[in-house]
Amino acid sequence: GVALPAVCRRFHGETGPGCVCRPEYTGATLPPSSVPPTLNASRCGLRVAYLLSRYPGISHTFFLKEVLGLRDRGMEIFVVSVNPPDRPVQELPAIEAREAQSTFYLKSGGKFALGLRVLRIALGDTGAAWRGVRAALQLGGWDLKARGFSLFYLAEALLVGDWMRRNALTHLHVHFGGPVATVGLLTAHAWQIPWSLTLHGPDEFFDQEAFYLRQKIESAGFVICISDFCRSQVLRVAPKVGNNRLEIVRLGVDCEALQPGRSGTSSLAAAGAGIESALAGASRREPLRIVCTGRMVAAKGHRILLEAISGLSASGIAIDCTLIGDGEERSILEAQCSRNGIAEHVHFLGALAHGPTLEQVARADVFVLASFAEGLPVALMEAMAFGVPCVSTNIAAIPELIHDQQNGLLAPAANTQALQDALARLAS
């Protein structure tokens, strides 16, 4: 999913002599050479630090794919993560466990040891420390609480910059525009390091002032947008930024691995026979198997999905719904199922690793994402690659992926009846 010629050009000016980045690579396979780089060798002279909020992360598999894909193209990518993995290392898949072992975790070592390290770094390079303090105070303005948070992020920025200097890393790249990008911005100012940014949305677009989004966009050497919609929001927030500093690089999935017929999904022939049977007027005997993956937060629209399922059940359509993910809304959603009498038809599996999640998606009759706010959902791409019919909402970048009535069905966000009608249409 990475347009390497453009990105490589952004990083070091050209894809000229000495650069072995291979534009023909599609990301379909990751050969054994995709391993964490050593600290004393470079194949194309480009040594990039990737600053991520959490790595590896169960809901951010695109981080892993991008890092491995860039390394396979010849770049040396070193990862620094603000937070530790979201699972114990022994529970990680082998490739993620290997990544965890080579990742620098900012918060490792305890608060007291971290404080001493930050103090030692500040005293060792007072110029970087003062530049960082000045930038942090400018971000906070007259808001004392905001200034306090900025100084906290500065402490992390000093750790990042010191680590980059010790490892001779020449460029900093950050995913997402929230707090992790604030650390990136302060790192760039304090250590005078060139940096760049990949923006996904939607959170940072909702409260651009709190996220200092304009300052980040204007400070970055270039900004990668994952969709046309994302690019439009960047231009809205920072209209002075020229097109020459923006790239659209869409997220992607491995379509060679995710094919109809894989991981237990029915074959295309069987699916075709099922369609013919339905067109002949045969009634559906098995429940419609719906799968939805995503964090259980209000923005994902789970409540609307459950309301639609209640309506389908009341109309006599048999439903079997599997929800994969966890979050603050789970207990509310479980109570909604009990209250509406659909608890036996809705299964909460919690957060699953990527492999088991794909197995559930591949066996679905329909994949649903009823979100109110999104970036460019990889979950929809994976379901589409498996040949699973998708129903989603016509918000943000989703219409760039799903064209209504052509390769999926779209409904207005929060419109229970429209979502119910779309599911009823597929059920019949």
Short mmCIF file of C-alpha atoms in Angstrom, two decimals:
data_model
loop_
_atom_site.label_atom_id
_atom_site.label_comp_id
_atom_site.label_asym_id
_atom_site.label_seq_id
_atom_site.Cartn_x
_atom_site.Cartn_y
_atom_site.Cartn_z
CA GLY A 1 0.00 0.00 0.00
CA VAL A 2 2.98 2.36 -0.25
CA ALA A 3 3.74 4.32 -3.43
CA LEU A 4 7.45 4.03 -2.92
CA PRO A 5 8.83 6.09 -5.80
CA ALA A 6 6.99 9.17 -4.51
CA VAL A 7 7.81 8.51 -0.86
CA CYS A 8 11.44 7.71 -1.60
CA ARG A 9 11.70 10.93 -3.58
CA ARG A 10 10.25 12.82 -0.61
CA PHE A 11 12.74 11.29 1.80
CA HIS A 12 16.00 11.80 -0.06
CA GLY A 13 15.35 13.86 -3.13
CA GLU A 14 15.42 11.26 -5.88
CA THR A 15 15.39 7.58 -6.70
CA GLY A 16 18.83 8.00 -8.18
CA PRO A 17 22.25 6.37 -7.78
CA GLY A 18 22.59 4.10 -4.79
CA CYS A 19 18.88 3.73 -4.14
CA VAL A 20 17.66 0.17 -4.54
CA CYS A 21 14.01 0.83 -3.71
CA ARG A 22 12.04 -1.41 -6.03
CA PRO A 23 8.83 0.17 -7.39
CA GLU A 24 7.63 -3.15 -8.76
CA TYR A 25 7.16 -4.59 -5.26
CA THR A 26 3.44 -5.01 -4.52
CA GLY A 27 3.47 -6.03 -0.87
CA ALA A 28 1.90 -9.37 -1.75
CA THR A 29 4.71 -11.33 -0.09
CA LEU A 30 7.26 -10.51 2.56
CA PRO A 31 10.47 -12.46 1.97
CA PRO A 32 12.79 -13.50 4.82
CA SER A 33 15.00 -10.49 4.08
CA SER A 34 12.36 -8.23 5.67
CA VAL A 35 14.14 -8.14 9.02
CA PRO A 36 14.98 -5.30 11.38
CA PRO A 37 18.08 -3.52 10.02
CA THR A 38 21.43 -3.40 11.76
CA LEU A 39 22.74 -0.13 13.12
CA ASN A 40 25.90 -0.07 10.99
CA ALA A 41 24.82 -0.77 7.42
CA SER A 42 22.64 0.91 4.82
CA ARG A 43 21.54 -0.34 1.42
CA CYS A 44 20.19 2.96 0.07
CA GLY A 45 21.62 5.50 2.49
CA LEU A 46 18.26 6.28 4.08
CA ARG A 47 17.82 5.69 7.80
CA VAL A 48 14.37 6.61 9.00
CA ALA A 49 12.86 6.59 12.48
CA TYR A 50 9.17 5.69 12.61
CA LEU A 51 7.50 7.16 15.70
CA LEU A 52 4.27 5.26 16.44
CA SER A 53 1.78 5.41 19.28
CA ARG A 54 1.83 1.64 19.88
CA TYR A 55 3.77 -1.02 18.03
CA PRO A 56 2.86 -3.77 17.40
CA GLY A 57 -0.87 -3.13 17.85
CA ILE A 58 -3.79 -5.45 17.24
CA SER A 59 -5.80 -2.74 15.47
CA HIS A 60 -2.87 -1.21 13.56
CA THR A 61 -1.58 -4.05 11.42
CA PHE A 62 -0.95 -1.54 8.61
CA PHE A 63 1.97 -0.19 10.68
CA LEU A 64 3.62 -3.60 10.57
CA LYS A 65 2.99 -4.10 6.85
CA GLU A 66 4.34 -0.66 5.99
CA VAL A 67 7.51 -1.07 8.05
CA LEU A 68 8.23 -4.51 6.59
CA GLY A 69 7.40 -3.39 3.07
CA LEU A 70 9.69 -0.36 3.24
CA ARG A 71 12.54 -2.46 4.59
CA ASP A 72 12.09 -4.93 1.77
CA ARG A 73 12.45 -2.04 -0.68
CA GLY A 74 15.85 -1.16 0.74
CA MET A 75 15.06 1.43 3.38
CA GLU A 76 16.36 1.11 6.92
CA ILE A 77 13.38 1.68 9.19
CA PHE A 78 13.82 1.84 12.97
CA VAL A 79 10.71 1.98 15.12
CA VAL A 80 10.24 3.93 18.34
CA SER A 81 6.94 3.37 20.12
CA VAL A 82 5.44 5.56 22.82
CA ASN A 83 3.57 2.61 24.34
CA PRO A 84 4.40 -1.09 24.69
CA PRO A 85 2.58 -3.78 22.64
CA ASP A 86 -1.06 -4.27 23.58
CA ARG A 87 -0.41 -7.94 24.37
CA PRO A 88 2.35 -9.80 26.23
CA VAL A 89 5.27 -10.59 23.93
CA GLN A 90 4.69 -14.33 24.34
CA GLU A 91 1.20 -13.90 22.86
CA LEU A 92 2.39 -12.04 19.76
CA PRO A 93 2.75 -13.77 16.37
CA ALA A 94 6.39 -14.54 15.57
CA ILE A 95 6.88 -11.58 13.22
CA GLU A 96 5.37 -9.14 15.73
CA ALA A 97 7.43 -10.58 18.58
CA ARG A 98 10.56 -10.06 16.49
CA GLU A 99 9.53 -6.46 15.85
CA ALA A 100 8.86 -5.88 19.55
CA GLN A 101 12.37 -7.04 20.41
CA SER A 102 13.95 -4.49 18.06
CA THR A 103 11.62 -1.57 18.90
CA PHE A 104 12.70 1.24 21.23
CA TYR A 105 9.94 1.83 23.81
CA LEU A 106 9.93 5.33 25.25
CA LYS A 107 8.28 4.48 28.55
CA SER A 108 10.39 1.46 29.48
CA GLY A 109 12.45 1.58 32.66
CA GLY A 110 10.15 3.26 35.19
CA LYS A 111 9.29 6.91 35.84
CA PHE A 112 12.31 7.69 38.03
CA ALA A 113 14.80 6.23 35.55
CA LEU A 114 13.03 8.04 32.70
CA GLY A 115 13.25 11.32 34.59
CA LEU A 116 16.98 10.90 35.10
CA ARG A 117 17.47 10.08 31.42
CA VAL A 118 15.57 13.17 30.31
CA LEU A 119 17.55 15.37 32.74
CA ARG A 120 20.85 13.90 31.54
CA ILE A 121 19.88 14.50 27.89
CA ALA A 122 18.79 18.10 28.62
CA LEU A 123 22.04 18.88 30.44
CA GLY A 124 24.07 17.20 27.71
CA ASP A 125 22.52 19.27 24.93
CA THR A 126 21.14 22.50 26.37
CA GLY A 127 20.55 23.89 22.88
CA ALA A 128 18.09 21.12 22.02
CA ALA A 129 16.45 21.43 25.42
CA TRP A 130 15.89 25.21 25.12
CA ARG A 131 14.60 24.93 21.56
CA GLY A 132 12.20 22.27 22.75
CA VAL A 133 11.01 24.31 25.75
CA ARG A 134 10.38 27.33 23.52
CA ALA A 135 8.36 25.25 21.04
CA ALA A 136 6.39 23.52 23.81
CA LEU A 137 5.42 26.79 25.47
CA GLN A 138 4.33 28.25 22.15
CA LEU A 139 2.01 25.28 21.64
CA GLY A 140 0.42 25.66 25.06
CA GLY A 141 -0.18 29.38 24.76
CA TRP A 142 -1.86 30.85 27.85
CA ASP A 143 -3.51 27.55 28.79
CA LEU A 144 -1.50 26.29 31.77
CA LYS A 145 -2.85 22.75 31.46
CA ALA A 146 -1.98 22.63 27.77
CA ARG A 147 1.51 23.94 28.56
CA GLY A 148 1.94 21.19 31.12
CA PHE A 149 1.02 18.52 28.59
CA SER A 150 3.34 20.10 26.01
CA LEU A 151 6.26 19.92 28.45
CA PHE A 152 5.42 16.27 29.13
CA TYR A 153 5.50 15.59 25.38
CA LEU A 154 8.80 17.47 25.23
CA ALA A 155 10.32 14.98 27.66
CA GLU A 156 9.38 12.20 25.24
CA ALA A 157 10.72 14.28 22.34
CA LEU A 158 14.10 14.59 24.04
CA LEU A 159 14.21 10.82 24.41
CA VAL A 160 13.30 10.31 20.74
CA GLY A 161 15.88 12.79 19.48
CA ASP A 162 18.65 11.38 21.65
CA TRP A 163 17.88 7.86 20.43
CA MET A 164 17.91 9.05 16.81
CA ARG A 165 21.25 10.82 17.28
CA ARG A 166 22.84 7.80 18.91
CA ASN A 167 21.71 5.60 16.02
CA ALA A 168 22.54 8.09 13.25
CA LEU A 169 18.93 8.29 12.03
CA THR A 170 18.34 11.16 9.63
CA HIS A 171 14.57 11.49 9.23
CA LEU A 172 11.53 11.14 11.50
CA HIS A 173 8.18 9.91 10.22
CA VAL A 174 5.00 9.82 12.33
CA HIS A 175 1.61 8.16 11.82
CA PHE A 176 -1.55 9.96 13.07
CA GLY A 177 -1.95 13.61 13.97
CA GLY A 178 -2.71 13.33 17.70
CA PRO A 179 -0.38 13.33 20.72
CA VAL A 180 2.20 11.13 19.02
CA ALA A 181 2.56 13.80 16.31
CA THR A 182 2.94 16.44 19.03
CA VAL A 183 5.96 14.46 20.22
CA GLY A 184 7.18 14.34 16.62
CA LEU A 185 6.72 18.09 16.15
CA LEU A 186 8.68 18.89 19.33
CA THR A 187 11.38 16.38 18.38
CA ALA A 188 11.81 18.12 15.04
CA HIS A 189 12.02 21.57 16.65
CA ALA A 190 14.28 20.59 19.53
CA TRP A 191 16.75 18.51 17.56
CA GLN A 192 16.39 20.31 14.21
CA ILE A 193 15.50 17.03 12.51
CA PRO A 194 13.48 16.86 9.26
CA TRP A 195 10.19 15.09 9.76
CA SER A 196 7.06 14.02 7.91
CA LEU A 197 3.56 12.93 8.77
CA THR A 198 0.96 10.40 7.65
CA LEU A 199 -2.56 11.60 8.46
CA HIS A 200 -5.50 9.22 8.72
CA GLY A 201 -8.28 11.07 10.52
CA PRO A 202 -10.86 11.49 11.68
CA ASP A 203 -10.11 12.48 15.30
CA GLU A 204 -7.50 15.13 14.59
CA PHE A 205 -9.83 16.80 12.06
CA PHE A 206 -12.60 17.15 14.65
CA ASP A 207 -10.55 19.24 17.08
CA GLN A 208 -7.73 20.70 15.04
CA GLU A 209 -6.89 23.40 17.61
CA ALA A 210 -6.42 20.94 20.47
CA PHE A 211 -4.20 18.78 18.25
CA TYR A 212 -2.18 21.77 16.90
CA LEU A 213 -2.88 20.26 13.51
CA ARG A 214 -2.12 23.34 11.42
CA GLN A 215 1.26 23.78 13.12
CA LYS A 216 2.12 20.14 12.50
CA ILE A 217 1.13 20.23 8.83
CA GLU A 218 3.03 23.45 8.18
CA SER A 219 6.12 22.20 10.02
CA ALA A 220 6.35 18.80 8.29
CA GLY A 221 8.54 18.44 5.21
CA PHE A 222 5.71 16.53 3.54
CA VAL A 223 2.36 15.07 4.53
CA ILE A 224 0.98 11.73 3.35
CA CYS A 225 -2.84 11.58 3.19
CA ILE A 226 -4.55 8.19 3.07
CA SER A 227 -7.47 9.40 0.94
CA ASP A 228 -8.82 12.28 -1.12
CA PHE A 229 -11.08 13.14 1.81
CA CYS A 230 -8.07 13.30 4.13
CA ARG A 231 -6.27 15.57 1.67
CA SER A 232 -9.30 17.87 1.54
CA GLN A 233 -9.22 18.20 5.32
CA VAL A 234 -5.49 18.98 5.28
CA LEU A 235 -6.12 21.77 2.77
CA ARG A 236 -9.01 23.03 4.88
CA VAL A 237 -6.89 23.18 8.03
CA ALA A 238 -3.70 24.49 6.38
CA PRO A 239 -4.65 26.20 3.10
CA LYS A 240 -1.16 27.69 2.71
CA VAL A 241 0.37 24.22 2.24
CA GLY A 242 1.01 23.62 -1.45
CA ASN A 243 0.23 20.48 -3.39
CA ASN A 244 3.95 19.83 -3.78
CA ARG A 245 4.08 18.87 -0.08
CA LEU A 246 1.11 16.49 -0.14
CA GLU A 247 0.98 12.87 -1.29
CA ILE A 248 -2.04 10.57 -1.39
CA VAL A 249 -0.91 7.06 -0.43
CA ARG A 250 -3.88 4.84 0.26
CA LEU A 251 -3.77 1.97 2.70
CA GLY A 252 -3.93 -1.47 1.11
CA VAL A 253 -4.27 -5.18 1.74
CA ASP A 254 -2.59 -8.31 0.40
CA CYS A 255 -5.09 -9.40 -2.26
CA GLU A 256 -3.07 -12.51 -3.12
CA ALA A 257 -3.54 -13.84 0.39
CA LEU A 258 -7.11 -12.63 0.89
CA GLN A 259 -9.05 -14.36 -1.87
CA PRO A 260 -12.53 -15.90 -2.05
CA GLY A 261 -12.27 -19.52 -1.04
CA ARG A 262 -9.50 -18.94 1.52
CA SER A 263 -9.84 -19.41 5.29
CA GLY A 264 -13.06 -21.37 5.13
CA THR A 265 -15.13 -19.04 2.97
CA SER A 266 -17.41 -20.63 0.39
CA SER A 267 -16.24 -20.93 -3.19
CA LEU A 268 -17.35 -18.56 -5.90
CA ALA A 269 -19.22 -21.39 -7.60
CA ALA A 270 -21.15 -22.12 -4.43
CA ALA A 271 -21.86 -18.43 -3.99
CA GLY A 272 -23.14 -18.25 -7.55
CA ALA A 273 -25.39 -21.23 -6.96
CA GLY A 274 -26.71 -19.55 -3.83
CA ILE A 275 -27.57 -16.43 -5.81
CA GLU A 276 -29.40 -18.47 -8.45
CA SER A 277 -31.34 -20.25 -5.74
CA ALA A 278 -32.31 -16.96 -4.14
CA LEU A 279 -33.39 -15.50 -7.48
CA ALA A 280 -35.55 -18.58 -8.04
CA GLY A 281 -37.52 -17.60 -4.95
CA ALA A 282 -36.16 -20.13 -2.48
CA SER A 283 -36.37 -18.97 1.13
CA ARG A 284 -33.19 -18.67 3.18
CA ARG A 285 -32.88 -21.54 5.63
CA GLU A 286 -29.69 -20.55 7.42
CA PRO A 287 -29.38 -17.30 9.42
CA LEU A 288 -27.68 -14.42 7.66
CA ARG A 289 -24.18 -14.38 9.16
CA ILE A 290 -23.13 -10.77 9.81
CA VAL A 291 -19.63 -9.88 10.99
CA CYS A 292 -18.49 -6.47 12.21
CA THR A 293 -14.98 -5.64 13.44
CA GLY A 294 -13.90 -2.47 15.21
CA ARG A 295 -13.35 -0.83 18.56
CA MET A 296 -16.52 -0.61 20.60
CA VAL A 297 -16.77 3.14 20.77
CA ALA A 298 -19.67 5.41 19.85
CA ALA A 299 -18.14 6.47 16.52
CA LYS A 300 -18.28 2.92 15.14
CA GLY A 301 -22.09 2.93 15.08
CA HIS A 302 -22.64 -0.44 16.77
CA ARG A 303 -25.85 0.81 18.39
CA ILE A 304 -27.37 1.56 14.97
CA LEU A 305 -26.33 -1.87 13.71
CA LEU A 306 -28.02 -3.57 16.68
CA GLU A 307 -31.18 -1.52 16.11
CA ALA A 308 -31.20 -2.67 12.48
CA ILE A 309 -30.73 -6.28 13.58
CA SER A 310 -33.65 -5.91 15.98
CA GLY A 311 -35.81 -4.71 13.10
CA LEU A 312 -34.69 -7.58 10.86
CA SER A 313 -35.40 -10.11 13.59
CA ALA A 314 -38.86 -8.64 14.18
CA SER A 315 -39.60 -8.97 10.45
CA GLY A 316 -38.79 -12.68 10.55
CA ILE A 317 -35.28 -12.61 9.05
CA ALA A 318 -32.93 -14.98 10.89
CA ILE A 319 -29.69 -13.24 11.89
CA ASP A 320 -26.42 -14.43 13.41
CA CYS A 321 -24.18 -11.44 14.20
CA THR A 322 -20.57 -11.59 15.39
CA LEU A 323 -18.95 -8.48 16.85
CA ILE A 324 -15.15 -8.47 17.09
CA GLY A 325 -13.50 -5.78 19.19
CA ASP A 326 -13.63 -4.29 22.63
CA GLY A 327 -14.04 -0.91 24.26
CA GLU A 328 -16.02 1.37 26.51
CA GLU A 329 -19.34 0.70 24.74
CA ARG A 330 -19.34 -3.08 25.13
CA SER A 331 -21.45 -3.29 28.29
CA ILE A 332 -23.93 -0.79 26.81
CA LEU A 333 -24.21 -2.85 23.63
CA GLU A 334 -24.68 -6.09 25.55
CA ALA A 335 -27.46 -4.46 27.57
CA GLN A 336 -29.07 -3.23 24.34
CA CYS A 337 -29.08 -6.79 22.98
CA SER A 338 -30.75 -8.12 26.13
CA ARG A 339 -33.29 -5.29 26.17
CA ASN A 340 -34.25 -5.85 22.52
CA GLY A 341 -34.40 -9.64 22.78
CA ILE A 342 -31.58 -10.36 20.34
CA ALA A 343 -28.88 -11.47 22.80
CA GLU A 344 -28.93 -15.06 21.51
CA HIS A 345 -28.30 -13.81 17.97
CA VAL A 346 -25.35 -11.47 18.74
CA HIS A 347 -21.97 -12.83 19.79
CA PHE A 348 -19.31 -10.63 21.41
CA LEU A 349 -15.86 -12.15 20.78
CA GLY A 350 -13.78 -9.29 22.18
CA ALA A 351 -10.51 -8.21 20.58
CA LEU A 352 -8.91 -10.91 18.43
CA ALA A 353 -5.54 -11.15 16.72
CA HIS A 354 -5.46 -10.43 13.00
CA GLY A 355 -5.46 -14.07 11.87
CA PRO A 356 -8.52 -15.20 13.86
CA THR A 357 -10.30 -11.98 12.87
CA LEU A 358 -9.75 -12.72 9.18
CA GLU A 359 -11.09 -16.25 9.66
CA GLN A 360 -14.33 -14.83 11.05
CA VAL A 361 -14.61 -12.28 8.23
CA ALA A 362 -13.97 -14.89 5.54
CA ARG A 363 -16.90 -17.00 6.78
CA ALA A 364 -19.34 -14.09 6.84
CA ASP A 365 -22.31 -13.68 4.51
CA VAL A 366 -22.16 -9.90 5.01
CA PHE A 367 -19.60 -7.55 6.54
CA VAL A 368 -21.01 -4.41 8.15
CA LEU A 369 -19.34 -1.20 9.26
CA ALA A 370 -21.94 1.31 10.46
CA SER A 371 -19.42 3.99 11.43
CA PHE A 372 -20.12 7.68 11.95
CA ALA A 373 -16.44 8.62 11.54
CA GLU A 374 -13.62 6.80 9.76
CA GLY A 375 -10.36 7.19 7.91
CA LEU A 376 -10.05 4.59 5.14
CA PRO A 377 -11.09 1.28 6.77
CA VAL A 378 -8.71 -1.61 6.10
CA ALA A 379 -11.38 -3.92 7.55
CA LEU A 380 -13.63 -3.15 4.59
CA MET A 381 -10.79 -3.81 2.13
CA GLU A 382 -10.09 -7.20 3.70
CA ALA A 383 -13.74 -8.25 3.53
CA MET A 384 -14.00 -7.09 -0.09
CA ALA A 385 -10.85 -9.02 -0.99
CA PHE A 386 -12.46 -12.16 0.45
CA GLY A 387 -15.51 -11.54 -1.75
CA VAL A 388 -17.76 -10.86 1.23
CA PRO A 389 -20.56 -8.37 0.45
CA CYS A 390 -20.11 -5.15 2.44
CA VAL A 391 -22.58 -2.66 3.88
CA SER A 392 -21.21 0.58 5.26
CA THR A 393 -21.94 4.31 5.55
CA ASN A 394 -21.36 7.08 3.02
CA ILE A 395 -18.97 9.10 5.18
CA ALA A 396 -15.37 10.35 4.89
CA ALA A 397 -13.31 8.18 2.49
CA ILE A 398 -15.59 5.13 2.46
CA PRO A 399 -17.26 6.20 -0.83
CA GLU A 400 -13.77 6.25 -2.39
CA LEU A 401 -13.60 2.52 -1.68
CA ILE A 402 -17.22 1.36 -1.99
CA HIS A 403 -19.30 2.64 -4.89
CA ASP A 404 -22.94 2.21 -3.87
CA GLN A 405 -24.83 -0.46 -5.83
CA GLN A 406 -21.64 -1.45 -7.69
CA ASN A 407 -19.26 -3.18 -5.27
CA GLY A 408 -21.18 -2.76 -2.02
CA LEU A 409 -24.08 -0.97 -0.39
CA LEU A 410 -23.90 2.36 1.43
CA ALA A 411 -26.38 3.89 3.85
CA PRO A 412 -26.49 7.33 5.47
CA ALA A 413 -24.73 7.28 8.83
CA ALA A 414 -27.02 6.74 11.84
CA ASN A 415 -29.97 5.90 9.55
CA THR A 416 -31.25 2.68 11.10
CA GLN A 417 -33.94 2.08 8.48
CA ALA A 418 -31.55 2.51 5.55
CA LEU A 419 -29.06 0.10 7.12
CA GLN A 420 -31.85 -2.38 7.86
CA ASP A 421 -33.10 -2.15 4.27
CA ALA A 422 -29.63 -2.82 2.88
CA LEU A 423 -29.22 -5.91 5.06
CA ALA A 424 -32.73 -7.13 4.21
CA ARG A 425 -31.91 -6.78 0.53
CA LEU A 426 -28.86 -9.01 0.91
CA ALA A 427 -30.74 -11.47 3.12
CA SER A 428 -33.27 -12.00 0.38
#
